[in-house]
Short mmCIF file of C-alpha atoms and ligand atoms in Angstrom, two decimals:
data_model
loop_
_atom_site.label_atom_id
_atom_site.label_comp_id
_atom_site.label_asym_id
_atom_site.label_seq_id
_atom_site.Cartn_x
_atom_site.Cartn_y
_atom_site.Cartn_z
CA MET A 1 30.34 6.76 -3.62
CA THR A 2 33.57 6.28 -5.56
CA PRO A 3 33.83 6.77 -9.34
CA THR A 4 35.07 3.17 -9.55
CA PHE A 5 31.88 1.92 -7.91
CA ILE A 6 29.77 3.88 -10.42
CA GLN A 7 31.85 2.49 -13.30
CA GLU A 8 31.36 -1.03 -12.00
CA LEU A 9 27.58 -0.45 -11.85
CA GLY A 10 27.69 0.77 -15.45
CA ALA A 11 29.62 -2.32 -16.51
CA ILE A 12 26.76 -4.47 -15.15
CA VAL A 13 23.68 -2.59 -16.40
CA GLY A 14 25.13 -0.75 -19.39
CA GLU A 15 25.08 2.97 -20.05
CA SER A 16 21.33 3.09 -20.68
CA GLY A 17 20.66 1.34 -17.37
CA LEU A 18 22.60 3.78 -15.18
CA VAL A 19 21.38 7.20 -14.04
CA THR A 20 23.83 9.62 -12.43
CA ALA A 21 22.89 13.05 -13.84
CA ALA A 22 21.61 15.28 -11.03
CA ASP A 23 18.42 16.35 -12.83
CA GLU A 24 17.55 12.76 -13.83
CA LEU A 25 18.17 11.49 -10.29
CA ARG A 26 15.40 13.82 -9.11
CA THR A 27 12.85 11.51 -10.74
CA TYR A 28 13.66 9.00 -8.01
CA GLU A 29 13.85 11.35 -5.01
CA CYS A 30 10.50 10.26 -3.54
CA ASP A 31 7.57 7.91 -3.99
CA GLY A 32 3.87 8.81 -3.69
CA LEU A 33 4.60 10.38 -0.29
CA THR A 34 6.20 13.52 -1.63
CA ASN A 35 6.98 15.34 1.61
CA PHE A 36 10.04 13.08 2.15
CA ARG A 37 12.75 13.52 -0.50
CA VAL A 38 16.33 12.24 -0.81
CA ILE A 39 18.37 12.28 -4.02
CA PRO A 40 20.19 8.96 -4.46
CA SER A 41 23.83 8.78 -5.56
CA ALA A 42 22.90 6.61 -8.55
CA VAL A 43 20.01 4.64 -9.99
CA VAL A 44 20.37 1.36 -11.83
CA LEU A 45 17.72 -0.16 -14.10
CA PRO A 46 18.68 -3.82 -14.49
CA LYS A 47 17.01 -5.98 -17.14
CA THR A 48 17.74 -9.40 -15.64
CA ALA A 49 17.84 -11.11 -12.25
CA ASP A 50 21.53 -11.76 -12.81
CA GLN A 51 22.18 -8.02 -13.17
CA VAL A 52 20.30 -7.42 -9.90
CA ARG A 53 22.44 -10.09 -8.22
CA ARG A 54 25.68 -8.51 -9.45
CA VAL A 55 24.58 -5.00 -8.41
CA VAL A 56 23.65 -6.20 -4.91
CA GLN A 57 26.96 -8.09 -4.65
CA LEU A 58 28.79 -4.82 -5.33
CA CYS A 59 26.71 -3.05 -2.68
CA ALA A 60 27.49 -5.81 -0.16
CA ARG A 61 31.20 -5.63 -0.96
CA ASP A 62 31.37 -1.85 -0.45
CA HIS A 63 28.62 -1.51 2.22
CA VAL A 64 26.50 0.68 -0.03
CA ALA A 65 22.80 0.92 0.87
CA PHE A 66 20.26 0.05 -1.84
CA VAL A 67 16.55 0.68 -2.15
CA ALA A 68 14.43 -1.43 -4.50
CA ARG A 69 11.84 0.52 -6.45
CA GLY A 70 8.88 -0.63 -8.50
CA SER A 71 6.58 2.08 -9.89
CA GLY A 72 7.12 4.51 -6.99
CA THR A 73 3.42 4.74 -6.09
CA GLY A 74 3.98 3.75 -2.45
CA LEU A 75 2.35 6.08 0.06
CA SER A 76 4.59 5.54 3.09
CA GLY A 77 8.01 6.52 1.73
CA GLY A 78 9.13 2.88 1.34
CA ALA A 79 11.00 3.59 -1.90
CA LEU A 80 12.53 6.81 -0.54
CA PRO A 81 16.26 6.67 -1.40
CA VAL A 82 18.87 6.50 1.32
CA GLU A 83 21.48 9.26 1.52
CA GLY A 84 24.64 8.06 -0.27
CA GLY A 85 22.94 4.89 -1.49
CA ILE A 86 21.60 3.64 -4.80
CA VAL A 87 18.13 2.87 -6.10
CA ILE A 88 17.52 -0.40 -7.95
CA SER A 89 14.56 0.27 -10.24
CA LEU A 90 12.85 -2.92 -11.39
CA ALA A 91 10.81 -1.09 -14.03
CA ARG A 92 12.60 -2.76 -16.94
CA MET A 93 12.06 -6.27 -15.57
CA ASN A 94 8.48 -6.33 -16.78
CA ARG A 95 8.00 -9.63 -18.58
CA ILE A 96 5.29 -12.17 -17.89
CA LEU A 97 7.40 -15.33 -17.96
CA ASP A 98 4.82 -18.08 -17.84
CA VAL A 99 1.04 -18.44 -17.91
CA ASP A 100 -0.03 -21.85 -16.62
CA ILE A 101 -3.83 -21.93 -16.84
CA PRO A 102 -4.35 -25.62 -15.92
CA ASN A 103 -2.51 -24.98 -12.63
CA ALA A 104 -3.95 -21.46 -12.21
CA ARG A 105 -0.65 -19.66 -11.84
CA VAL A 106 1.42 -17.04 -13.56
CA THR A 107 5.14 -16.34 -13.20
CA VAL A 108 6.18 -12.71 -13.57
CA GLU A 109 9.15 -10.40 -13.22
CA PRO A 110 8.78 -7.79 -10.45
CA GLY A 111 8.26 -4.78 -12.71
CA VAL A 112 5.08 -6.21 -14.25
CA ILE A 113 2.14 -3.87 -13.64
CA ASN A 114 -0.63 -5.36 -11.48
CA ALA A 115 -3.37 -4.84 -14.08
CA SER A 116 -1.31 -6.59 -16.78
CA VAL A 117 -1.62 -9.91 -14.95
CA THR A 118 -5.41 -9.85 -15.18
CA GLN A 119 -5.24 -8.57 -18.76
CA GLN A 120 -3.03 -11.51 -19.66
CA VAL A 121 -5.30 -14.21 -18.17
CA ALA A 122 -8.74 -12.64 -18.81
CA PRO A 123 -9.16 -14.38 -22.20
CA TYR A 124 -9.01 -17.70 -20.31
CA GLY A 125 -11.69 -16.58 -17.81
CA TYR A 126 -9.22 -15.90 -14.95
CA PHE A 127 -8.17 -12.85 -12.92
CA TYR A 128 -5.54 -11.79 -10.39
CA ALA A 129 -7.47 -10.85 -7.27
CA PRO A 130 -5.43 -8.24 -5.30
CA ASP A 131 -6.46 -4.92 -6.83
CA PRO A 132 -4.97 -1.82 -5.18
CA SER A 133 -6.67 1.33 -6.50
CA SER A 134 -3.30 2.04 -8.14
CA TYR A 135 -3.55 -1.28 -10.05
CA SER A 136 -3.08 0.32 -13.46
CA VAL A 137 0.40 1.61 -12.51
CA CYS A 138 1.83 -0.20 -9.46
CA SER A 139 4.18 -3.17 -9.87
CA ILE A 140 3.94 -6.73 -8.59
CA GLY A 141 7.32 -6.29 -6.82
CA GLY A 142 5.91 -3.30 -4.93
CA ASN A 143 2.69 -5.20 -4.17
CA VAL A 144 4.70 -8.11 -2.74
CA ALA A 145 6.91 -5.80 -0.66
CA GLU A 146 3.89 -3.93 0.76
CA ASN A 147 1.52 -6.94 0.95
CA SER A 148 -0.88 -4.67 -0.89
CA GLY A 149 -4.61 -4.85 -0.51
CA GLY A 150 -7.49 -3.58 -2.57
CA ALA A 151 -11.25 -3.44 -2.74
CA HIS A 152 -11.63 -7.16 -3.50
CA CYS A 153 -9.24 -8.36 -0.78
CA LEU A 154 -12.14 -8.58 1.68
CA LYS A 155 -13.24 -11.82 0.05
CA TYR A 156 -10.08 -12.95 -1.73
CA GLY A 157 -7.34 -11.99 0.72
CA PHE A 158 -4.33 -9.67 0.47
CA THR A 159 -1.30 -10.17 -1.81
CA THR A 160 0.19 -12.71 0.60
CA THR A 161 -2.67 -15.14 -0.17
CA HIS A 162 -1.83 -15.00 -3.87
CA VAL A 163 1.96 -15.36 -3.85
CA LEU A 164 2.99 -19.00 -4.20
CA GLY A 165 6.70 -18.50 -4.59
CA LEU A 166 9.46 -15.94 -4.94
CA GLU A 167 12.93 -15.68 -6.36
CA VAL A 168 14.89 -13.09 -4.39
CA VAL A 169 18.35 -11.60 -4.32
CA LEU A 170 19.42 -11.46 -0.68
CA PRO A 171 21.45 -8.52 0.64
CA ASP A 172 24.71 -10.50 0.37
CA GLY A 173 24.10 -10.97 -3.36
CA SER A 174 23.05 -14.62 -3.17
CA VAL A 175 19.88 -15.85 -4.90
CA ALA A 176 17.22 -17.75 -2.95
CA GLN A 177 13.96 -19.43 -3.91
CA PHE A 178 11.09 -19.37 -1.43
CA GLY A 179 7.91 -21.38 -1.82
CA GLY A 180 7.28 -22.48 -5.38
CA ALA A 181 4.68 -23.62 -7.81
CA THR A 182 3.14 -26.14 -5.41
CA LEU A 183 1.16 -25.29 -2.30
CA ASP A 184 2.53 -25.64 1.23
CA ALA A 185 6.26 -26.25 0.78
CA PRO A 186 7.95 -27.82 3.83
CA GLY A 187 10.07 -25.72 6.21
CA TYR A 188 9.56 -22.17 7.39
CA ASP A 189 7.14 -20.06 5.36
CA LEU A 190 9.81 -17.67 4.09
CA THR A 191 7.55 -16.49 1.27
CA GLY A 192 5.20 -15.25 3.99
CA VAL A 193 8.10 -13.54 5.79
CA PHE A 194 9.20 -11.81 2.60
CA VAL A 195 5.74 -10.57 1.60
CA GLY A 196 5.21 -7.26 3.37
CA SER A 197 8.90 -6.83 4.31
CA GLU A 198 9.02 -3.47 2.48
CA GLY A 199 12.30 -4.04 0.66
CA THR A 200 14.25 -4.63 3.90
CA LEU A 201 15.07 -8.31 3.26
CA GLY A 202 16.26 -8.20 -0.36
CA VAL A 203 15.02 -7.74 -3.92
CA VAL A 204 12.25 -9.80 -5.51
CA THR A 205 13.30 -10.83 -9.02
CA LYS A 206 10.50 -13.28 -9.84
CA ALA A 207 7.08 -14.09 -8.38
CA VAL A 208 4.77 -17.05 -8.92
CA LEU A 209 1.20 -15.79 -8.51
CA ARG A 210 -2.08 -17.59 -8.01
CA ILE A 211 -4.85 -16.62 -10.40
CA MET A 212 -8.56 -17.27 -9.93
CA LYS A 213 -11.49 -18.30 -12.10
CA ARG A 214 -13.85 -15.43 -12.89
CA PRO A 215 -17.15 -15.87 -11.02
CA GLU A 216 -20.27 -16.52 -13.06
CA ALA A 217 -21.98 -13.32 -11.94
CA VAL A 218 -20.93 -9.98 -10.46
CA GLN A 219 -23.38 -7.39 -9.14
CA THR A 220 -22.60 -3.99 -7.70
CA LEU A 221 -24.90 -1.97 -5.46
CA LEU A 222 -24.63 1.64 -4.45
CA ALA A 223 -26.52 2.82 -1.33
CA ALA A 224 -26.86 6.40 -0.09
CA PHE A 225 -27.10 7.19 3.66
CA ASP A 226 -27.36 10.43 5.59
CA THR A 227 -24.25 9.71 7.63
CA THR A 228 -21.16 7.47 7.66
CA TYR A 229 -22.43 6.29 11.07
CA ALA A 230 -25.52 4.75 9.38
CA ALA A 231 -23.46 3.40 6.47
CA GLY A 232 -21.00 1.88 8.97
CA ALA A 233 -23.84 0.20 10.84
CA ALA A 234 -25.04 -1.32 7.53
CA VAL A 235 -21.52 -2.71 6.93
CA SER A 236 -21.55 -4.43 10.35
CA ASP A 237 -25.02 -5.86 9.68
CA ILE A 238 -24.10 -7.18 6.23
CA ILE A 239 -21.07 -9.06 7.56
CA ALA A 240 -22.94 -10.24 10.68
CA SER A 241 -25.68 -11.69 8.44
CA GLY A 242 -23.11 -14.09 6.99
CA VAL A 243 -22.87 -12.44 3.57
CA LEU A 244 -19.24 -12.06 2.43
CA PRO A 245 -19.22 -9.49 -0.38
CA ALA A 246 -16.31 -9.35 -2.82
CA ALA A 247 -15.97 -5.70 -1.75
CA ILE A 248 -17.58 -3.11 0.51
CA GLU A 249 -16.28 0.41 0.08
CA MET A 250 -17.43 3.60 1.78
CA MET A 251 -17.07 7.27 0.88
CA ASP A 252 -18.14 10.29 2.87
CA GLU A 253 -19.59 13.58 1.66
CA LEU A 254 -16.25 15.27 0.92
CA ALA A 255 -14.88 12.24 -0.91
CA ILE A 256 -18.05 12.06 -3.02
CA GLN A 257 -17.76 15.77 -3.88
CA ALA A 258 -14.12 15.31 -4.96
CA ALA A 259 -14.83 12.18 -7.02
CA GLU A 260 -17.81 13.85 -8.71
CA ALA A 261 -15.73 16.89 -9.60
CA ALA A 262 -13.03 14.68 -11.10
CA VAL A 263 -14.81 11.86 -12.93
CA HIS A 264 -18.59 12.55 -12.79
CA ALA A 265 -19.55 9.12 -11.48
CA ASN A 266 -23.12 10.35 -10.90
CA TYR A 267 -23.07 9.49 -7.20
CA PRO A 268 -26.01 10.70 -5.09
CA ALA A 269 -25.13 13.68 -2.87
CA CYS A 270 -25.20 12.14 0.61
CA GLY A 271 -23.34 11.89 3.93
CA GLY A 272 -22.22 8.27 3.47
CA LEU A 273 -22.11 6.15 0.33
CA LEU A 274 -21.70 2.37 0.32
CA LEU A 275 -20.55 0.41 -2.66
CA VAL A 276 -21.17 -3.32 -2.24
CA GLU A 277 -20.09 -5.90 -4.79
CA LEU A 278 -21.18 -9.55 -4.72
CA ASP A 279 -19.86 -12.27 -6.97
CA GLY A 280 -20.39 -16.01 -7.41
CA PRO A 281 -23.02 -18.22 -9.02
CA GLN A 282 -25.91 -16.16 -10.45
CA ALA A 283 -28.62 -17.63 -8.19
CA GLU A 284 -26.53 -17.01 -5.05
CA VAL A 285 -25.67 -13.45 -6.06
CA ASP A 286 -29.35 -12.65 -6.76
CA LEU A 287 -30.43 -13.98 -3.38
CA LEU A 288 -27.67 -12.31 -1.36
CA MET A 289 -28.07 -9.02 -3.19
CA SER A 290 -31.69 -8.82 -2.08
CA GLN A 291 -30.54 -9.38 1.54
CA VAL A 292 -27.93 -6.62 1.24
CA HIS A 293 -30.55 -4.32 -0.28
CA GLU A 294 -32.88 -4.99 2.66
CA ILE A 295 -30.16 -4.38 5.27
CA CYS A 296 -29.24 -1.05 3.65
CA MET A 297 -32.89 0.08 3.70
CA ARG A 298 -33.24 -1.02 7.33
CA GLN A 299 -30.23 1.11 8.29
CA GLY A 300 -31.79 4.17 6.64
CA SER A 301 -30.53 4.15 3.07
CA TRP A 302 -32.81 6.35 0.95
CA GLU A 303 -31.45 5.43 -2.43
CA VAL A 304 -30.22 2.04 -3.59
CA ARG A 305 -29.03 1.46 -7.15
CA VAL A 306 -27.91 -1.85 -8.58
CA ALA A 307 -25.68 -1.71 -11.66
CA HIS A 308 -27.21 -3.79 -14.40
CA THR A 309 -24.59 -3.46 -17.09
CA GLU A 310 -20.80 -3.70 -17.16
CA ALA A 311 -20.73 0.00 -18.13
CA ASP A 312 -22.76 0.96 -15.00
CA ARG A 313 -20.36 -1.07 -12.82
CA ALA A 314 -17.34 0.58 -14.39
CA THR A 315 -18.81 4.04 -13.72
CA ILE A 316 -19.49 3.20 -10.06
CA TRP A 317 -15.91 1.98 -9.58
CA LYS A 318 -14.42 4.88 -11.52
CA GLY A 319 -15.45 7.33 -8.79
CA ARG A 320 -14.07 5.18 -5.97
CA ARG A 321 -10.78 4.43 -7.74
CA ALA A 322 -10.23 8.07 -8.58
CA ALA A 323 -11.00 9.28 -5.07
CA PHE A 324 -7.43 9.84 -3.77
CA ALA A 325 -6.25 11.73 -6.81
CA ALA A 326 -9.55 13.63 -6.93
CA MET A 327 -8.74 15.32 -3.61
CA GLY A 328 -6.71 17.83 -5.60
CA ARG A 329 -10.08 19.18 -6.81
CA ILE A 330 -11.12 20.25 -3.33
CA SER A 331 -7.83 20.93 -1.53
CA PRO A 332 -4.37 22.17 -2.54
CA ASN A 333 -2.67 19.55 -0.34
CA TYR A 334 -3.67 16.43 1.54
CA ILE A 335 -2.22 13.58 3.59
CA VAL A 336 -3.53 10.08 2.80
CA GLN A 337 -3.69 8.13 6.03
CA ASP A 338 -4.07 4.36 6.29
CA GLY A 339 -5.23 2.73 9.53
CA VAL A 340 -7.26 -0.30 10.50
CA ILE A 341 -9.98 -0.75 13.10
CA PRO A 342 -12.32 -3.61 13.94
CA ARG A 343 -15.24 -2.98 11.58
CA THR A 344 -17.73 -2.98 14.50
CA ALA A 345 -15.94 0.19 15.72
CA LEU A 346 -16.58 1.99 12.41
CA PRO A 347 -19.50 4.21 13.47
CA GLN A 348 -17.77 5.43 16.69
CA VAL A 349 -14.39 5.97 15.04
CA MET A 350 -15.97 7.92 12.17
CA ASP A 351 -17.69 10.18 14.70
CA GLU A 352 -14.45 10.69 16.62
CA ILE A 353 -12.52 11.57 13.44
CA ALA A 354 -15.22 14.15 12.64
CA ARG A 355 -14.86 15.62 16.14
CA MET A 356 -11.04 15.78 15.91
CA SER A 357 -11.24 17.40 12.49
CA LYS A 358 -13.59 20.08 13.81
CA GLU A 359 -11.38 20.68 16.84
CA VAL A 360 -8.29 21.57 14.77
CA GLY A 361 -10.25 23.22 11.96
CA LEU A 362 -9.08 20.99 9.10
CA ARG A 363 -11.36 19.00 6.81
CA VAL A 364 -10.96 15.20 6.68
CA ALA A 365 -12.41 13.24 3.76
CA ASN A 366 -12.93 9.50 4.17
CA VAL A 367 -12.64 6.81 1.52
CA PHE A 368 -12.12 3.27 2.68
CA HIS A 369 -12.32 -0.48 2.43
CA ALA A 370 -15.16 -0.66 4.96
CA GLY A 371 -15.45 -4.45 5.00
CA ASP A 372 -11.86 -4.77 6.26
CA GLY A 373 -12.17 -1.80 8.62
CA ASN A 374 -9.32 -0.26 6.59
CA LEU A 375 -9.70 3.51 6.84
CA HIS A 376 -8.18 6.06 4.49
CA PRO A 377 -8.79 9.44 6.11
CA LEU A 378 -7.53 12.21 3.83
CA VAL A 379 -6.46 15.22 5.86
CA LEU A 380 -6.93 18.32 3.69
CA TYR A 381 -4.75 21.39 4.15
CA ASP A 382 -2.99 24.23 2.43
CA ARG A 383 0.80 24.19 2.66
CA LYS A 384 0.88 27.92 1.88
CA ILE A 385 -0.87 28.72 5.15
CA GLU A 386 1.84 28.85 7.76
CA GLY A 387 1.66 26.08 10.34
CA GLN A 388 -1.17 24.21 8.59
CA GLU A 389 1.03 21.36 7.38
CA GLN A 390 2.19 20.69 10.94
CA ILE A 391 -1.42 20.71 12.18
CA ALA A 392 -2.36 18.27 9.41
CA GLU A 393 0.54 15.96 10.30
CA ALA A 394 -0.38 16.07 13.99
CA LEU A 395 -4.04 15.32 13.22
CA SER A 396 -3.11 12.44 10.96
CA GLY A 397 -0.91 11.03 13.77
CA GLU A 398 -3.76 11.36 16.25
CA ILE A 399 -6.04 9.44 13.88
CA LEU A 400 -3.52 6.58 13.91
CA ARG A 401 -3.46 6.63 17.71
CA LEU A 402 -7.26 6.47 17.64
CA CYS A 403 -7.00 3.34 15.46
CA ILE A 404 -4.59 1.74 17.95
CA ARG A 405 -6.92 2.59 20.88
CA ALA A 406 -9.85 1.07 18.97
CA GLY A 407 -7.92 -2.22 18.79
CA GLY A 408 -6.64 -1.72 15.25
CA SER A 409 -3.37 -1.00 13.50
CA ILE A 410 -1.29 1.85 12.07
CA THR A 411 -1.42 0.50 8.53
CA GLY A 412 -3.82 -1.65 6.57
CA GLU A 413 -2.00 -1.81 3.25
CA HIS A 414 0.28 1.16 2.55
CA GLY A 415 3.08 -0.06 4.82
CA VAL A 416 5.19 1.60 7.49
CA GLY A 417 8.08 2.81 5.33
CA GLU A 418 9.60 6.09 6.41
CA GLU A 419 6.35 7.73 7.40
CA LYS A 420 5.08 5.54 10.20
CA LYS A 421 8.18 4.02 11.71
CA MET A 422 7.90 6.23 14.78
CA PHE A 423 4.44 4.75 15.48
CA MET A 424 5.79 1.20 15.57
CA SER A 425 6.82 1.56 19.20
CA GLU A 426 3.30 2.78 20.07
CA MET A 427 1.85 -0.36 18.56
CA PHE A 428 4.45 -2.98 19.54
CA ALA A 429 6.31 -3.69 22.77
CA GLU A 430 10.13 -3.78 22.78
CA PRO A 431 10.31 -7.62 22.68
CA ASP A 432 8.05 -7.64 19.59
CA LEU A 433 10.29 -5.15 17.81
CA ASP A 434 13.42 -7.04 18.92
CA THR A 435 12.04 -10.24 17.42
CA MET A 436 11.33 -8.46 14.13
CA GLN A 437 14.90 -7.13 14.17
CA LEU A 438 16.22 -10.68 14.63
CA VAL A 439 14.38 -11.66 11.44
CA ARG A 440 15.70 -8.63 9.61
CA CYS A 441 19.28 -9.26 10.76
CA ALA A 442 19.08 -12.92 9.69
CA PHE A 443 18.57 -11.69 6.12
CA ASP A 444 20.54 -8.47 6.23
CA PRO A 445 23.13 -8.39 9.03
CA GLU A 446 24.92 -5.42 7.45
CA SER A 447 21.69 -3.40 7.16
CA ILE A 448 22.10 -2.33 3.55
CA ALA A 449 18.64 -3.26 2.20
CA ASN A 450 16.40 -0.20 2.56
CA PRO A 451 17.99 0.74 5.90
CA GLY A 452 16.24 3.16 8.21
CA LYS A 453 12.73 2.12 7.12
CA LEU A 454 10.07 0.20 9.01
CA PHE A 455 11.73 0.28 12.44
CA PRO A 456 11.86 3.21 14.82
CA ARG A 457 15.40 4.36 15.44
CA THR A 458 16.49 3.51 18.95
CA ARG A 459 15.79 6.48 21.20
CA LEU A 460 18.33 7.85 23.60
CA CYS A 461 17.32 8.39 27.19
CA GLY A 462 15.15 11.51 27.38
CA GLU A 463 14.81 11.81 23.61
CA LYS A 464 11.41 12.98 22.30
CA GLN A 465 9.11 10.83 20.14
CA GLY A 466 8.38 12.17 16.65
CA PRO A 467 10.67 13.26 13.83
CA TYR A 468 14.36 12.97 14.66
CA GLU A 469 15.93 15.87 16.48
CA PRO A 470 19.54 15.58 17.60
CA HIS A 471 19.90 14.69 21.26
CA PRO A 472 21.64 17.37 23.37
CA LEU A 473 24.50 14.91 23.99
CA GLU A 474 24.96 14.55 20.22
CA VAL A 475 24.87 18.31 19.76
CA ALA A 476 27.50 18.68 22.49
CA GLY A 477 29.69 16.11 20.70
CA ILE A 478 29.63 13.75 23.72
CA ALA A 479 27.54 10.98 22.10
CA GLN A 480 27.37 9.87 18.51
CA PHE A 481 24.96 7.80 16.40
CA PHE A 482 26.52 5.34 13.98
C1 FAD B 501 -3.71 6.69 -6.06
C2 FAD B 501 -3.13 5.57 -5.24
C3 FAD B 501 -3.98 4.58 -4.77
C4 FAD B 501 -3.46 3.52 -4.00
N1 FAD B 501 -4.30 2.54 -3.57
C5 FAD B 501 -3.82 1.50 -2.88
C6 FAD B 501 -4.67 0.44 -2.46
O1 FAD B 501 -5.88 0.42 -2.71
N2 FAD B 501 -4.11 -0.58 -1.76
C7 FAD B 501 -2.78 -0.62 -1.47
O2 FAD B 501 -2.34 -1.57 -0.84
N3 FAD B 501 -1.96 0.38 -1.85
C8 FAD B 501 -2.42 1.41 -2.56
N4 FAD B 501 -1.58 2.42 -2.96
C9 FAD B 501 -0.15 2.37 -2.57
C10 FAD B 501 0.79 1.71 -3.61
O3 FAD B 501 0.27 1.78 -4.92
C11 FAD B 501 1.08 0.25 -3.23
O4 FAD B 501 1.79 0.21 -2.00
C12 FAD B 501 1.91 -0.51 -4.29
O5 FAD B 501 2.03 -1.86 -3.94
C13 FAD B 501 3.30 0.06 -4.49
O6 FAD B 501 3.83 -0.52 -5.66
P1 FAD B 501 5.01 0.20 -6.45
O7 FAD B 501 5.39 -0.69 -7.58
O8 FAD B 501 4.64 1.57 -6.81
O9 FAD B 501 6.14 0.15 -5.34
P2 FAD B 501 7.14 1.29 -4.86
O10 FAD B 501 6.40 2.47 -4.37
O11 FAD B 501 8.17 1.52 -5.91
O12 FAD B 501 7.83 0.55 -3.64
C14 FAD B 501 7.08 0.21 -2.51
C15 FAD B 501 7.95 -0.63 -1.56
O13 FAD B 501 8.26 -1.85 -2.17
C16 FAD B 501 9.67 -2.05 -2.23
N5 FAD B 501 9.91 -2.76 -3.49
C17 FAD B 501 9.50 -2.40 -4.72
N6 FAD B 501 9.86 -3.34 -5.61
C18 FAD B 501 10.52 -4.30 -4.93
C19 FAD B 501 11.14 -5.52 -5.28
N7 FAD B 501 11.18 -5.97 -6.53
N8 FAD B 501 11.75 -6.25 -4.30
C20 FAD B 501 11.73 -5.83 -3.02
N9 FAD B 501 11.15 -4.69 -2.63
C21 FAD B 501 10.55 -3.93 -3.57
C22 FAD B 501 10.26 -0.67 -2.14
O14 FAD B 501 11.58 -0.70 -1.61
C23 FAD B 501 9.29 0.01 -1.21
O15 FAD B 501 9.61 -0.29 0.11
C24 FAD B 501 -2.07 3.49 -3.71
C25 FAD B 501 -1.23 4.49 -4.20
C26 FAD B 501 -1.75 5.52 -4.95
C27 FAD B 501 -0.81 6.57 -5.45
#
């Protein structure tokens, strides 16, 4: 990157909005997936959409790769910088621009923190439904790019259901508006294409979000089972009975131990814990809660607690929300996996994960959005023990393959990013991937927006799957990748 380019960046974002010092650049070397690290050549922190546009225009002019970054909590390496490229941090674009209660929508800049949206509209009796466990720190821009989910997305839908419109800076530096304040705009659903595109189609600079009226009543139940198999069977029965809870979360024994050690949620010590939340009119919630209670007992639950106060509810959720971070209490290192299976396959898949974990001798804790069949196996290991990290990575890959075989997917909400791109060709056929590339190239023909993410790199004949290793022809200087 030339000094002139850096100077031009500085002229756009000002001295305080440009990071070039080696030690400060380290802050941006990874996201929540810390085993992939790249130090960017520069980081810019624009304050306006116009600054983003001018920065991207410079990148387009000089073919410099850029990676948009929200809060850096992503778990698939989506915000991992690109060698020789820049990072565009949206952290300073954190204003709520408009709150329109009569039309139930809010317009925000991308750096706004998820929880701030609900905080802003709560006094009017509204909330923003998508609630990743990281909701107190992750940004709306990151949520849009990852199509993030959360405990309450079972009933209310993922981020994509709640984004009405977007303002984006495309990779050529032009500004486009997709969707808008009204529902169902004519033409292609480009808002839908952009949501979940993991920063590969451009930079979100504004989002119009749908907010929802708070339900009259919310009740949360906690049920203890001997095994995740029994808890999984209760999940299937609850959904099959026609009840649609706002959330159904499951934790296994290890996850409970870790959460207890971290936040003392007073969970019962058991093999499988279900957390079921119902919301709606009071009479409906009372009736359905008694049905859920009965189903849990029928499937062998030996302790059922219903939270009666807001404080009890908060304590129940505290343990679940802290579960990932709490793993540090029971293991020096861990890999958070994210796969999806049909929820009817839950009991069998849980058993198979337990068998695989035993076979390789590594513990796997499980915390997940059971209603969506969205698993989060946490593979526990110790990096200091030689070879254990590789075993953990291999096991976590095998768990993803298990999800594919069960008719599911390699990611439920954390995205593909850097981490899972090599699994894309196990999940999709070549024509599927080619079609996705056509979409990507329509937005970014020069491949400067978060290049190298999401798609598997084309393999040469005879090249192995897995992390990139130079092909013998490349090593011999006969073939070259460019
Ligand atoms: C403890 C913990 C719990 C979590 N729980 C959940 C959960 O329950 N559900 C869930 O879905 N995820 C969860 N996550 C993952 C993560 O929080 C989400 O993916 C979140 O949406 C990332 O937001 P971010 O602002 O941190 O984005 P970043 O990590 O900064 O970026 C994520 C991706 O979005 C792109 N991006 C960021 N901003 C923009 C923008 N303005 N325009 C275009 N692209 C952009 C980046 O390039 C990158 O590809 C969890 C993470 C942690 C650490």
